[in-house]
PDB file of C-alpha atoms and ligand atoms in Angstrom:
ATOM      1  CA  MET A 130      45.794 101.259  67.108  1.00  0.00           C
ATOM      2  CA  ALA A 131      47.380 104.493  68.247  1.00  0.00           C
ATOM      3  CA  ARG A 132      43.987 105.687  69.335  1.00  0.00           C
ATOM      4  CA  ARG A 133      43.386 102.531  71.317  1.00  0.00           C
ATOM      5  CA  LEU A 134      46.779 102.851  72.918  1.00  0.00           C
ATOM      6  CA  ARG A 135      46.118 106.430  73.915  1.00  0.00           C
ATOM      7  CA  ARG A 136      42.756 105.503  75.328  1.00  0.00           C
ATOM      8  CA  GLY A 137      44.359 102.641  77.258  1.00  0.00           C
ATOM      9  CA  LEU A 138      46.917 105.004  78.715  1.00  0.00           C
ATOM     10  CA  ARG A 139      44.171 107.306  79.863  1.00  0.00           C
ATOM     11  CA  LEU A 140      42.376 104.453  81.575  1.00  0.00           C
ATOM     12  CA  SER A 141      45.389 103.418  83.624  1.00  0.00           C
ATOM     13  CA  PRO A 142      47.353 106.578  84.307  1.00  0.00           C
ATOM     14  CA  THR A 143      50.727 106.224  85.983  1.00  0.00           C
ATOM     15  CA  PRO A 144      50.246 107.231  89.617  1.00  0.00           C
ATOM     16  CA  ASN A 145      51.844 110.528  90.481  1.00  0.00           C
ATOM     17  CA  ARG A 146      54.696 109.740  92.871  1.00  0.00           C
ATOM     18  CA  THR A 147      56.282 113.194  92.951  1.00  0.00           C
ATOM     19  CA  GLY A 148      57.891 113.445  96.357  1.00  0.00           C
ATOM     20  CA  ARG A 149      59.159 116.222  98.553  1.00  0.00           C
ATOM     21  CA  PHE A 150      60.995 117.017 101.743  1.00  0.00           C
ATOM     22  CA  ALA A 151      59.767 120.087 103.591  1.00  0.00           C
ATOM     23  CA  PRO A 152      62.037 121.067 106.471  1.00  0.00           C
ATOM     24  CA  SER A 153      61.421 124.052 108.735  1.00  0.00           C
ATOM     25  CA  PRO A 154      64.605 126.129 109.105  1.00  0.00           C
ATOM     26  CA  THR A 155      64.261 126.439 112.855  1.00  0.00           C
ATOM     27  CA  GLY A 156      67.239 124.291 113.823  1.00  0.00           C
ATOM     28  CA  THR A 157      69.871 121.867 112.601  1.00  0.00           C
ATOM     29  CA  LEU A 158      68.554 118.663 111.005  1.00  0.00           C
ATOM     30  CA  HIS A 159      69.293 115.721 113.266  1.00  0.00           C
ATOM     31  CA  LEU A 160      69.897 112.163 112.141  1.00  0.00           C
ATOM     32  CA  GLY A 161      66.189 111.385 112.410  1.00  0.00           C
ATOM     33  CA  ASN A 162      65.307 114.246 110.081  1.00  0.00           C
ATOM     34  CA  LEU A 163      68.056 113.112 107.717  1.00  0.00           C
ATOM     35  CA  ARG A 164      66.706 109.558 107.686  1.00  0.00           C
ATOM     36  CA  THR A 165      63.200 110.838 106.920  1.00  0.00           C
ATOM     37  CA  ALA A 166      64.665 112.930 104.083  1.00  0.00           C
ATOM     38  CA  LEU A 167      66.592 109.908 102.782  1.00  0.00           C
ATOM     39  CA  LEU A 168      63.404 107.821 102.803  1.00  0.00           C
ATOM     40  CA  ALA A 169      61.364 110.544 101.079  1.00  0.00           C
ATOM     41  CA  TRP A 170      64.082 110.787  98.423  1.00  0.00           C
ATOM     42  CA  LEU A 171      64.294 106.995  98.013  1.00  0.00           C
ATOM     43  CA  TYR A 172      60.537 106.607  97.575  1.00  0.00           C
ATOM     44  CA  ALA A 173      60.547 109.223  94.814  1.00  0.00           C
ATOM     45  CA  ARG A 174      63.744 108.209  93.053  1.00  0.00           C
ATOM     46  CA  ALA A 175      63.128 104.452  93.211  1.00  0.00           C
ATOM     47  CA  GLN A 176      59.770 105.073  91.528  1.00  0.00           C
ATOM     48  CA  GLY A 177      61.405 107.297  88.885  1.00  0.00           C
ATOM     49  CA  ALA A 178      59.581 110.366  90.214  1.00  0.00           C
ATOM     50  CA  PRO A 179      60.636 113.978  90.744  1.00  0.00           C
ATOM     51  CA  PHE A 180      61.731 115.036  94.215  1.00  0.00           C
ATOM     52  CA  LEU A 181      61.142 118.599  95.448  1.00  0.00           C
ATOM     53  CA  LEU A 182      62.645 120.582  98.286  1.00  0.00           C
ATOM     54  CA  ARG A 183      60.383 123.058 100.042  1.00  0.00           C
ATOM     55  CA  VAL A 184      61.468 125.270 102.911  1.00  0.00           C
ATOM     56  CA  GLU A 185      58.618 125.774 105.389  1.00  0.00           C
ATOM     57  CA  ASP A 186      59.668 129.133 106.764  1.00  0.00           C
ATOM     58  CA  LEU A 187      56.399 130.775 107.777  1.00  0.00           C
ATOM     59  CA  ASP A 188      57.036 130.778 111.513  1.00  0.00           C
ATOM     60  CA  THR A 189      59.072 133.974 111.439  1.00  0.00           C
ATOM     61  CA  GLY A 190      59.569 133.947 115.199  1.00  0.00           C
ATOM     62  CA  ARG A 191      61.552 130.699 115.027  1.00  0.00           C
ATOM     63  CA  VAL A 192      63.059 130.691 111.515  1.00  0.00           C
ATOM     64  CA  ARG A 193      66.751 131.578 111.109  1.00  0.00           C
ATOM     65  CA  PRO A 194      68.102 131.859 107.524  1.00  0.00           C
ATOM     66  CA  HIS A 195      71.422 130.204 108.384  1.00  0.00           C
ATOM     67  CA  PHE A 196      69.540 127.017 109.293  1.00  0.00           C
ATOM     68  CA  GLU A 197      68.180 126.824 105.751  1.00  0.00           C
ATOM     69  CA  THR A 198      71.682 127.048 104.270  1.00  0.00           C
ATOM     70  CA  GLU A 199      72.940 124.428 106.695  1.00  0.00           C
ATOM     71  CA  GLN A 200      69.990 122.077 106.151  1.00  0.00           C
ATOM     72  CA  LEU A 201      70.347 122.146 102.359  1.00  0.00           C
ATOM     73  CA  ALA A 202      74.103 121.567 102.671  1.00  0.00           C
ATOM     74  CA  ASP A 203      73.563 118.573 104.989  1.00  0.00           C
ATOM     75  CA  LEU A 204      71.009 117.009 102.634  1.00  0.00           C
ATOM     76  CA  ALA A 205      73.374 117.421  99.689  1.00  0.00           C
ATOM     77  CA  ALA A 206      76.291 116.070 101.733  1.00  0.00           C
ATOM     78  CA  ILE A 207      74.534 112.758 102.375  1.00  0.00           C
ATOM     79  CA  GLY A 208      73.882 112.479  98.633  1.00  0.00           C
ATOM     80  CA  LEU A 209      70.326 113.739  98.153  1.00  0.00           C
ATOM     81  CA  ASP A 210      69.414 115.870  95.151  1.00  0.00           C
ATOM     82  CA  TRP A 211      66.217 117.601  94.132  1.00  0.00           C
ATOM     83  CA  ASP A 212      64.500 118.879  91.017  1.00  0.00           C
ATOM     84  CA  GLY A 213      64.014 122.537  90.232  1.00  0.00           C
ATOM     85  CA  PRO A 214      64.670 125.450  92.528  1.00  0.00           C
ATOM     86  CA  VAL A 215      64.115 125.263  96.280  1.00  0.00           C
ATOM     87  CA  VAL A 216      60.668 126.672  97.066  1.00  0.00           C
ATOM     88  CA  ARG A 217      60.223 128.888 100.121  1.00  0.00           C
ATOM     89  CA  GLN A 218      56.793 129.298 101.663  1.00  0.00           C
ATOM     90  CA  SER A 219      57.620 132.877 102.674  1.00  0.00           C
ATOM     91  CA  GLU A 220      57.671 133.715  98.943  1.00  0.00           C
ATOM     92  CA  ARG A 221      54.215 132.259  98.318  1.00  0.00           C
ATOM     93  CA  LEU A 222      52.033 134.252 100.682  1.00  0.00           C
ATOM     94  CA  GLU A 223      49.534 135.259  97.958  1.00  0.00           C
ATOM     95  CA  LEU A 224      48.795 131.614  97.331  1.00  0.00           C
ATOM     96  CA  PHE A 225      47.884 131.012 100.968  1.00  0.00           C
ATOM     97  CA  GLY A 226      45.892 134.243 101.105  1.00  0.00           C
ATOM     98  CA  ALA A 227      43.920 133.159  98.033  1.00  0.00           C
ATOM     99  CA  ALA A 228      43.154 129.810  99.665  1.00  0.00           C
ATOM    100  CA  LEU A 229      41.836 131.607 102.753  1.00  0.00           C
ATOM    101  CA  GLU A 230      39.659 133.802 100.556  1.00  0.00           C
ATOM    102  CA  GLN A 231      38.291 130.722  98.857  1.00  0.00           C
ATOM    103  CA  LEU A 232      37.460 129.160 102.236  1.00  0.00           C
ATOM    104  CA  ALA A 233      35.895 132.396 103.473  1.00  0.00           C
ATOM    105  CA  ALA A 234      33.765 132.709 100.333  1.00  0.00           C
ATOM    106  CA  ASP A 235      32.691 129.144 100.937  1.00  0.00           C
ATOM    107  CA  GLY A 236      31.564 129.979 104.492  1.00  0.00           C
ATOM    108  CA  ALA A 237      34.142 127.590 105.920  1.00  0.00           C
ATOM    109  CA  LEU A 238      35.989 129.998 108.269  1.00  0.00           C
ATOM    110  CA  TYR A 239      35.257 131.709 111.559  1.00  0.00           C
ATOM    111  CA  PRO A 240      37.277 133.923 113.901  1.00  0.00           C
ATOM    112  CA  CYS A 241      38.433 132.494 117.214  1.00  0.00           C
ATOM    113  CA  TRP A 242      39.517 134.495 120.242  1.00  0.00           C
ATOM    114  CA  CYS A 243      40.178 131.545 122.558  1.00  0.00           C
ATOM    115  CA  THR A 244      43.441 131.498 124.459  1.00  0.00           C
ATOM    116  CA  ARG A 245      45.361 128.279 124.949  1.00  0.00           C
ATOM    117  CA  ALA A 246      44.288 128.134 128.584  1.00  0.00           C
ATOM    118  CA  GLU A 247      40.608 128.506 127.608  1.00  0.00           C
ATOM    119  CA  ILE A 248      40.934 125.692 125.078  1.00  0.00           C
ATOM    120  CA  ARG A 249      42.573 123.434 127.668  1.00  0.00           C
ATOM    121  CA  GLU A 250      39.799 124.193 130.113  1.00  0.00           C
ATOM    122  CA  ALA A 251      37.020 123.627 127.582  1.00  0.00           C
ATOM    123  CA  ALA A 252      38.562 120.347 126.424  1.00  0.00           C
ATOM    124  CA  SER A 253      38.579 118.985 129.970  1.00  0.00           C
ATOM    125  CA  ALA A 254      34.957 120.038 130.642  1.00  0.00           C
ATOM    126  CA  PRO A 255      32.621 117.111 131.320  1.00  0.00           C
ATOM    127  CA  HIS A 256      30.848 117.018 127.933  1.00  0.00           C
ATOM    128  CA  GLY A 257      32.728 113.983 126.770  1.00  0.00           C
ATOM    129  CA  PRO A 258      36.388 113.300 126.207  1.00  0.00           C
ATOM    130  CA  LEU A 259      38.010 115.032 123.238  1.00  0.00           C
ATOM    131  CA  PRO A 260      41.216 113.846 121.591  1.00  0.00           C
ATOM    132  CA  GLU A 261      44.204 115.851 122.782  1.00  0.00           C
ATOM    133  CA  GLY A 262      44.531 119.169 120.985  1.00  0.00           C
ATOM    134  CA  HIS A 263      40.998 118.895 119.589  1.00  0.00           C
ATOM    135  CA  TYR A 264      39.315 122.315 119.494  1.00  0.00           C
ATOM    136  CA  PRO A 265      35.799 122.066 120.940  1.00  0.00           C
ATOM    137  CA  GLY A 266      34.253 124.696 118.628  1.00  0.00           C
ATOM    138  CA  THR A 267      33.673 127.331 121.323  1.00  0.00           C
ATOM    139  CA  CYS A 268      33.879 130.393 119.038  1.00  0.00           C
ATOM    140  CA  ARG A 269      31.687 128.730 116.393  1.00  0.00           C
ATOM    141  CA  ARG A 270      28.839 128.853 118.909  1.00  0.00           C
ATOM    142  CA  LEU A 271      29.172 132.472 120.105  1.00  0.00           C
ATOM    143  CA  THR A 272      26.016 134.535 120.312  1.00  0.00           C
ATOM    144  CA  THR A 273      25.967 137.838 118.423  1.00  0.00           C
ATOM    145  CA  ALA A 274      26.526 139.682 121.704  1.00  0.00           C
ATOM    146  CA  GLN A 275      29.458 137.467 122.759  1.00  0.00           C
ATOM    147  CA  ARG A 276      31.045 137.919 119.382  1.00  0.00           C
ATOM    148  CA  ALA A 277      30.629 141.696 119.480  1.00  0.00           C
ATOM    149  CA  GLU A 278      32.224 141.743 122.926  1.00  0.00           C
ATOM    150  CA  ARG A 279      35.265 139.856 121.663  1.00  0.00           C
ATOM    151  CA  GLU A 280      35.507 142.028 118.570  1.00  0.00           C
ATOM    152  CA  ALA A 281      35.491 145.088 120.796  1.00  0.00           C
ATOM    153  CA  SER A 282      38.324 143.699 122.938  1.00  0.00           C
ATOM    154  CA  GLY A 283      40.817 144.579 120.202  1.00  0.00           C
ATOM    155  CA  ARG A 284      42.504 141.197 120.584  1.00  0.00           C
ATOM    156  CA  PRO A 285      43.084 139.883 117.037  1.00  0.00           C
ATOM    157  CA  PRO A 286      41.368 136.563 116.339  1.00  0.00           C
ATOM    158  CA  ALA A 287      42.820 133.440 114.767  1.00  0.00           C
ATOM    159  CA  LEU A 288      40.879 131.933 111.872  1.00  0.00           C
ATOM    160  CA  ARG A 289      39.546 128.403 112.146  1.00  0.00           C
ATOM    161  CA  VAL A 290      37.846 126.150 109.642  1.00  0.00           C
ATOM    162  CA  ASP A 291      34.323 124.959 110.294  1.00  0.00           C
ATOM    163  CA  ALA A 292      34.957 121.237 109.878  1.00  0.00           C
ATOM    164  CA  ARG A 293      32.052 119.996 112.007  1.00  0.00           C
ATOM    165  CA  ASP A 294      33.920 116.923 113.224  1.00  0.00           C
ATOM    166  CA  ALA A 295      34.104 115.450 109.720  1.00  0.00           C
ATOM    167  CA  LEU A 296      35.276 111.851 109.681  1.00  0.00           C
ATOM    168  CA  ILE A 297      38.141 111.290 107.245  1.00  0.00           C
ATOM    169  CA  THR A 298      39.472 107.886 106.261  1.00  0.00           C
ATOM    170  CA  PHE A 299      42.603 107.157 104.280  1.00  0.00           C
ATOM    171  CA  VAL A 300      45.154 104.419 103.755  1.00  0.00           C
ATOM    172  CA  ASP A 301      48.721 105.130 104.767  1.00  0.00           C
ATOM    173  CA  ARG A 302      51.302 103.134 102.845  1.00  0.00           C
ATOM    174  CA  LEU A 303      53.006 102.008 106.053  1.00  0.00           C
ATOM    175  CA  HIS A 304      50.291 102.309 108.712  1.00  0.00           C
ATOM    176  CA  GLY A 305      47.386 100.896 106.689  1.00  0.00           C
ATOM    177  CA  PRO A 306      43.769 102.106 107.033  1.00  0.00           C
ATOM    178  CA  GLN A 307      43.388 105.198 109.205  1.00  0.00           C
ATOM    179  CA  GLN A 308      40.552 107.380 110.306  1.00  0.00           C
ATOM    180  CA  GLY A 309      40.298 110.637 112.180  1.00  0.00           C
ATOM    181  CA  VAL A 310      37.746 113.199 113.269  1.00  0.00           C
ATOM    182  CA  VAL A 311      38.644 116.686 112.043  1.00  0.00           C
ATOM    183  CA  ASP A 312      38.290 119.505 114.530  1.00  0.00           C
ATOM    184  CA  ASP A 313      38.016 123.212 113.703  1.00  0.00           C
ATOM    185  CA  PHE A 314      41.754 123.696 113.306  1.00  0.00           C
ATOM    186  CA  VAL A 315      43.549 127.036 112.870  1.00  0.00           C
ATOM    187  CA  VAL A 316      44.441 128.150 109.354  1.00  0.00           C
ATOM    188  CA  ARG A 317      45.641 131.641 110.266  1.00  0.00           C
ATOM    189  CA  ARG A 318      47.155 132.377 113.629  1.00  0.00           C
ATOM    190  CA  ASN A 319      46.184 135.447 115.592  1.00  0.00           C
ATOM    191  CA  ASP A 320      49.552 137.038 114.767  1.00  0.00           C
ATOM    192  CA  GLY A 321      48.502 136.879 111.093  1.00  0.00           C
ATOM    193  CA  ALA A 322      50.808 133.981 110.124  1.00  0.00           C
ATOM    194  CA  PHE A 323      49.383 131.282 107.853  1.00  0.00           C
ATOM    195  CA  ALA A 324      49.259 128.020 109.767  1.00  0.00           C
ATOM    196  CA  TYR A 325      51.283 124.952 108.814  1.00  0.00           C
ATOM    197  CA  ASN A 326      48.185 122.880 107.996  1.00  0.00           C
ATOM    198  CA  LEU A 327      47.011 125.464 105.466  1.00  0.00           C
ATOM    199  CA  ALA A 328      50.374 126.092 103.823  1.00  0.00           C
ATOM    200  CA  VAL A 329      51.327 122.427 103.550  1.00  0.00           C
ATOM    201  CA  VAL A 330      48.051 121.532 101.827  1.00  0.00           C
ATOM    202  CA  VAL A 331      48.127 124.483  99.443  1.00  0.00           C
ATOM    203  CA  ASP A 332      51.754 123.834  98.520  1.00  0.00           C
ATOM    204  CA  ASP A 333      51.446 120.073  98.113  1.00  0.00           C
ATOM    205  CA  GLY A 334      48.515 120.814  95.807  1.00  0.00           C
ATOM    206  CA  ALA A 335      50.206 123.657  93.905  1.00  0.00           C
ATOM    207  CA  GLN A 336      53.400 121.642  93.470  1.00  0.00           C
ATOM    208  CA  ALA A 337      51.443 118.533  92.411  1.00  0.00           C
ATOM    209  CA  VAL A 338      53.063 116.381  95.076  1.00  0.00           C
ATOM    210  CA  GLY A 339      51.805 112.828  94.603  1.00  0.00           C
ATOM    211  CA  GLU A 340      53.208 111.045  97.643  1.00  0.00           C
ATOM    212  CA  VAL A 341      54.057 112.633 100.967  1.00  0.00           C
ATOM    213  CA  VAL A 342      56.718 110.745 102.920  1.00  0.00           C
ATOM    214  CA  ARG A 343      57.317 112.254 106.365  1.00  0.00           C
ATOM    215  CA  GLY A 344      57.736 111.415 110.033  1.00  0.00           C
ATOM    216  CA  ASP A 345      54.921 109.512 111.710  1.00  0.00           C
ATOM    217  CA  ASP A 346      54.510 112.311 114.257  1.00  0.00           C
ATOM    218  CA  LEU A 347      52.382 113.909 111.511  1.00  0.00           C
ATOM    219  CA  LEU A 348      50.072 110.924 111.000  1.00  0.00           C
ATOM    220  CA  ASP A 349      47.455 112.556 113.258  1.00  0.00           C
ATOM    221  CA  SER A 350      47.514 115.800 111.229  1.00  0.00           C
ATOM    222  CA  THR A 351      46.684 113.982 108.005  1.00  0.00           C
ATOM    223  CA  PRO A 352      42.863 113.879 108.365  1.00  0.00           C
ATOM    224  CA  ARG A 353      42.874 117.667 108.789  1.00  0.00           C
ATOM    225  CA  GLN A 354      45.017 118.076 105.700  1.00  0.00           C
ATOM    226  CA  LEU A 355      42.872 115.720 103.625  1.00  0.00           C
ATOM    227  CA  TRP A 356      39.728 117.549 104.721  1.00  0.00           C
ATOM    228  CA  LEU A 357      41.270 120.868 103.684  1.00  0.00           C
ATOM    229  CA  ALA A 358      42.512 119.536 100.332  1.00  0.00           C
ATOM    230  CA  ALA A 359      38.987 118.346  99.553  1.00  0.00           C
ATOM    231  CA  ARG A 360      37.488 121.672 100.618  1.00  0.00           C
ATOM    232  CA  LEU A 361      39.952 123.531  98.378  1.00  0.00           C
ATOM    233  CA  GLU A 362      39.286 121.068  95.555  1.00  0.00           C
ATOM    234  CA  LEU A 363      42.930 120.051  95.380  1.00  0.00           C
ATOM    235  CA  THR A 364      44.079 116.585  94.407  1.00  0.00           C
ATOM    236  CA  ALA A 365      45.331 115.101  97.655  1.00  0.00           C
ATOM    237  CA  PRO A 366      48.603 113.156  97.739  1.00  0.00           C
ATOM    238  CA  SER A 367      48.963 109.681  99.189  1.00  0.00           C
ATOM    239  CA  PHE A 368      50.940 109.270 102.409  1.00  0.00           C
ATOM    240  CA  ALA A 369      53.700 107.158 103.892  1.00  0.00           C
ATOM    241  CA  HIS A 370      54.500 108.075 107.492  1.00  0.00           C
ATOM    242  CA  VAL A 371      57.893 106.721 108.422  1.00  0.00           C
ATOM    243  CA  PRO A 372      59.114 105.910 111.938  1.00  0.00           C
ATOM    244  CA  LEU A 373      61.030 108.497 113.884  1.00  0.00           C
ATOM    245  CA  VAL A 374      64.521 107.886 115.135  1.00  0.00           C
ATOM    246  CA  LEU A 375      64.512 107.906 118.919  1.00  0.00           C
ATOM    247  CA  GLY A 376      67.233 108.482 121.470  1.00  0.00           C
ATOM    248  CA  HIS A 377      68.586 105.642 123.633  1.00  0.00           C
ATOM    249  CA  ASP A 378      65.961 106.539 126.266  1.00  0.00           C
ATOM    250  CA  GLY A 379      63.049 106.112 123.860  1.00  0.00           C
ATOM    251  CA  ALA A 380      62.385 109.863 123.653  1.00  0.00           C
ATOM    252  CA  ARG A 381      62.373 111.847 120.423  1.00  0.00           C
ATOM    253  CA  LEU A 382      65.913 112.504 119.227  1.00  0.00           C
ATOM    254  CA  ALA A 383      67.348 115.748 120.645  1.00  0.00           C
ATOM    255  CA  LYS A 384      70.647 117.480 121.316  1.00  0.00           C
ATOM    256  CA  ARG A 385      70.939 115.932 124.769  1.00  0.00           C
ATOM    257  CA  HIS A 386      71.291 112.497 123.134  1.00  0.00           C
ATOM    258  CA  GLY A 387      74.834 113.347 122.058  1.00  0.00           C
ATOM    259  CA  ALA A 388      76.230 113.324 118.524  1.00  0.00           C
ATOM    260  CA  VAL A 389      72.938 113.648 116.683  1.00  0.00           C
ATOM    261  CA  THR A 390      73.747 115.920 113.740  1.00  0.00           C
ATOM    262  CA  LEU A 391      75.896 115.436 110.678  1.00  0.00           C
ATOM    263  CA  ALA A 392      78.310 118.104 111.963  1.00  0.00           C
ATOM    264  CA  ASP A 393      78.599 116.261 115.315  1.00  0.00           C
ATOM    265  CA  ARG A 394      79.424 113.027 113.488  1.00  0.00           C
ATOM    266  CA  ILE A 395      81.967 114.741 111.264  1.00  0.00           C
ATOM    267  CA  ASP A 396      83.607 116.238 114.370  1.00  0.00           C
ATOM    268  CA  GLN A 397      83.928 112.694 115.673  1.00  0.00           C
ATOM    269  CA  GLY A 398      85.808 111.639 112.535  1.00  0.00           C
ATOM    270  CA  GLU A 399      82.999 110.117 110.468  1.00  0.00           C
ATOM    271  CA  SER A 400      82.338 111.149 106.856  1.00  0.00           C
ATOM    272  CA  ALA A 401      78.967 112.051 105.305  1.00  0.00           C
ATOM    273  CA  ALA A 402      79.145 108.674 103.500  1.00  0.00           C
ATOM    274  CA  ASP A 403      79.545 106.936 106.891  1.00  0.00           C
ATOM    275  CA  VAL A 404      76.461 108.732 108.178  1.00  0.00           C
ATOM    276  CA  ARG A 405      74.497 107.779 105.039  1.00  0.00           C
ATOM    277  CA  ALA A 406      75.613 104.183 105.636  1.00  0.00           C
ATOM    278  CA  HIS A 407      74.332 104.262 109.258  1.00  0.00           C
ATOM    279  CA  LEU A 408      71.006 105.652 108.100  1.00  0.00           C
ATOM    280  CA  ALA A 409      70.769 103.037 105.332  1.00  0.00           C
ATOM    281  CA  ALA A 410      71.689 100.210 107.737  1.00  0.00           C
ATOM    282  CA  SER A 411      68.954 101.321 110.138  1.00  0.00           C
ATOM    283  CA  ILE A 412      66.333 100.763 107.425  1.00  0.00           C
ATOM    284  CA  GLY A 413      67.766  97.473 106.205  1.00  0.00           C
ATOM    285  CA  LEU A 414      69.422  98.837 103.064  1.00  0.00           C
ATOM    286  CA  ALA A 415      73.059  98.307 104.005  1.00  0.00           C
ATOM    287  CA  ALA A 416      75.020  95.635 105.823  1.00  0.00           C
ATOM    288  CA  PRO A 417      77.065  96.765 108.830  1.00  0.00           C
ATOM    289  CA  GLY A 418      80.304  98.315 107.628  1.00  0.00           C
ATOM    290  CA  GLU A 419      79.133  98.609 104.032  1.00  0.00           C
ATOM    291  CA  ARG A 420      78.959 102.070 102.430  1.00  0.00           C
ATOM    292  CA  PRO A 421      76.535 102.068  99.499  1.00  0.00           C
ATOM    293  CA  SER A 422      76.340 105.041  97.139  1.00  0.00           C
ATOM    294  CA  PRO A 423      73.059 106.953  96.753  1.00  0.00           C
ATOM    295  CA  ALA A 424      72.510 105.238  93.374  1.00  0.00           C
ATOM    296  CA  GLU A 425      73.033 101.811  94.965  1.00  0.00           C
ATOM    297  CA  LEU A 426      70.472 102.647  97.620  1.00  0.00           C
ATOM    298  CA  VAL A 427      67.941 103.679  94.958  1.00  0.00           C
ATOM    299  CA  ALA A 428      68.528 100.364  93.177  1.00  0.00           C
ATOM    300  CA  ARG A 429      67.965  98.442  96.444  1.00  0.00           C
ATOM    301  CA  PHE A 430      64.881 100.328  97.583  1.00  0.00           C
ATOM    302  CA  ASP A 431      61.541  98.736  96.742  1.00  0.00           C
ATOM    303  CA  ALA A 432      58.743 101.207  97.511  1.00  0.00           C
ATOM    304  CA  ASP A 433      56.088  98.487  97.423  1.00  0.00           C
ATOM    305  CA  ARG A 434      57.903  96.158  99.806  1.00  0.00           C
ATOM    306  CA  PHE A 435      59.636  98.520 102.194  1.00  0.00           C
ATOM    307  CA  ALA A 436      58.653  97.596 105.734  1.00  0.00           C
ATOM    308  CA  ALA A 437      59.470 100.349 108.143  1.00  0.00           C
ATOM    309  CA  PRO A 438      61.464  99.330 111.194  1.00  0.00           C
ATOM    310  CA  PRO A 439      59.886 100.237 114.518  1.00  0.00           C
ATOM    311  CA  SER A 440      60.818 103.658 115.869  1.00  0.00           C
ATOM    312  CA  GLY A 441      64.071 103.274 117.731  1.00  0.00           C
ATOM    313  CA  PRO A 442      67.604 104.507 118.211  1.00  0.00           C
ATOM    314  CA  LEU A 443      70.378 104.481 115.612  1.00  0.00           C
ATOM    315  CA  PRO A 444      73.702 102.858 116.445  1.00  0.00           C
ATOM    316  CA  GLY A 445      75.875 105.299 118.339  1.00  0.00           C
ATOM    317  CA  VAL A 446      73.071 107.642 119.380  1.00  0.00           C
TER     318      VAL A 446
HETATM  319  N1  LIG B 688      57.822 121.377 107.937  1.00  0.00           N
HETATM  320  C1  LIG B 688      57.362 120.239 108.663  1.00  0.00           C
HETATM  321  C2  LIG B 688      58.394 119.818 109.666  1.00  0.00           C
HETATM  322  O1  LIG B 688      59.551 120.153 109.513  1.00  0.00           O
HETATM  323  C3  LIG B 688      57.118 119.024 107.784  1.00  0.00           C
HETATM  324  C4  LIG B 688      55.848 119.089 107.134  1.00  0.00           C
HETATM  325  C5  LIG B 688      55.481 117.895 106.276  1.00  0.00           C
HETATM  326  O2  LIG B 688      56.353 117.124 105.859  1.00  0.00           O
HETATM  327  O3  LIG B 688      54.306 117.809 105.992  1.00  0.00           O
HETATM  328  O4  LIG B 688      58.026 119.144 110.612  1.00  0.00           O
END
């Protein structure tokens, strides 16, 4: 009996729903970021899963440590909690280096000397339209002489993957079936920094993240990340891309839209609980004027039924 039970459990394993929020400490979180964090937390907690906090601080030119402190404080103030210590990507460089070595050993990398202007030019050349930002593979096709010339220039190359326009399909929890052609994207920038797409895949794999909940501005990056996870033989998470909060003019939320951060709202006399209530109301989890606790929100949130509202402004923004 026990054996049968164990075998049964193996046949239908509980899906891994470990969630995470992964802010970059390059600015203050605005209400849109806070709503994405709230949703990521709700998906994990309502499914009884762990929730991790990872600081994506690899872009040393833009990262400021005080933003990390402020971001974590704002998340805690609206009632979010997380399991285990906060993980910082800047402390995990060996992991990313090892992934690059694995890709190199696999013949999946090549150096690229293209400048942004050259890529723009090549993408608009008349050999067929390419999706915006799609790298046309110029440096993959260099002759030995062209390559030697670039090597001799002393300009450090970026490293790109050789993805050969792989077609990736996946099902997003909120957007349904998706597909995308993967270009030869950068995994190490020419200043030596590991690229976001590499670090996010390695970390989601290393931290055994089961479900990535993030803003739908990253929906288009997902095929690249799934391709890379497969190439690195990592178990890929599932995805739910949630709508962004927009300003009153339909543009992405920004400072110019007014009181868009928790600190701005507190200056105007609101409390963190009021802000949580606005965020909850905007996703149908609170009635106007009601101020549910984090635990009440978890009890109300149904991960299988949640229907994302269209991207749009929050009241008062
Ligand atoms: N660090 C990224 C950002 O702040 C998020 C990455 C992700 O959730 O995959 O936009």
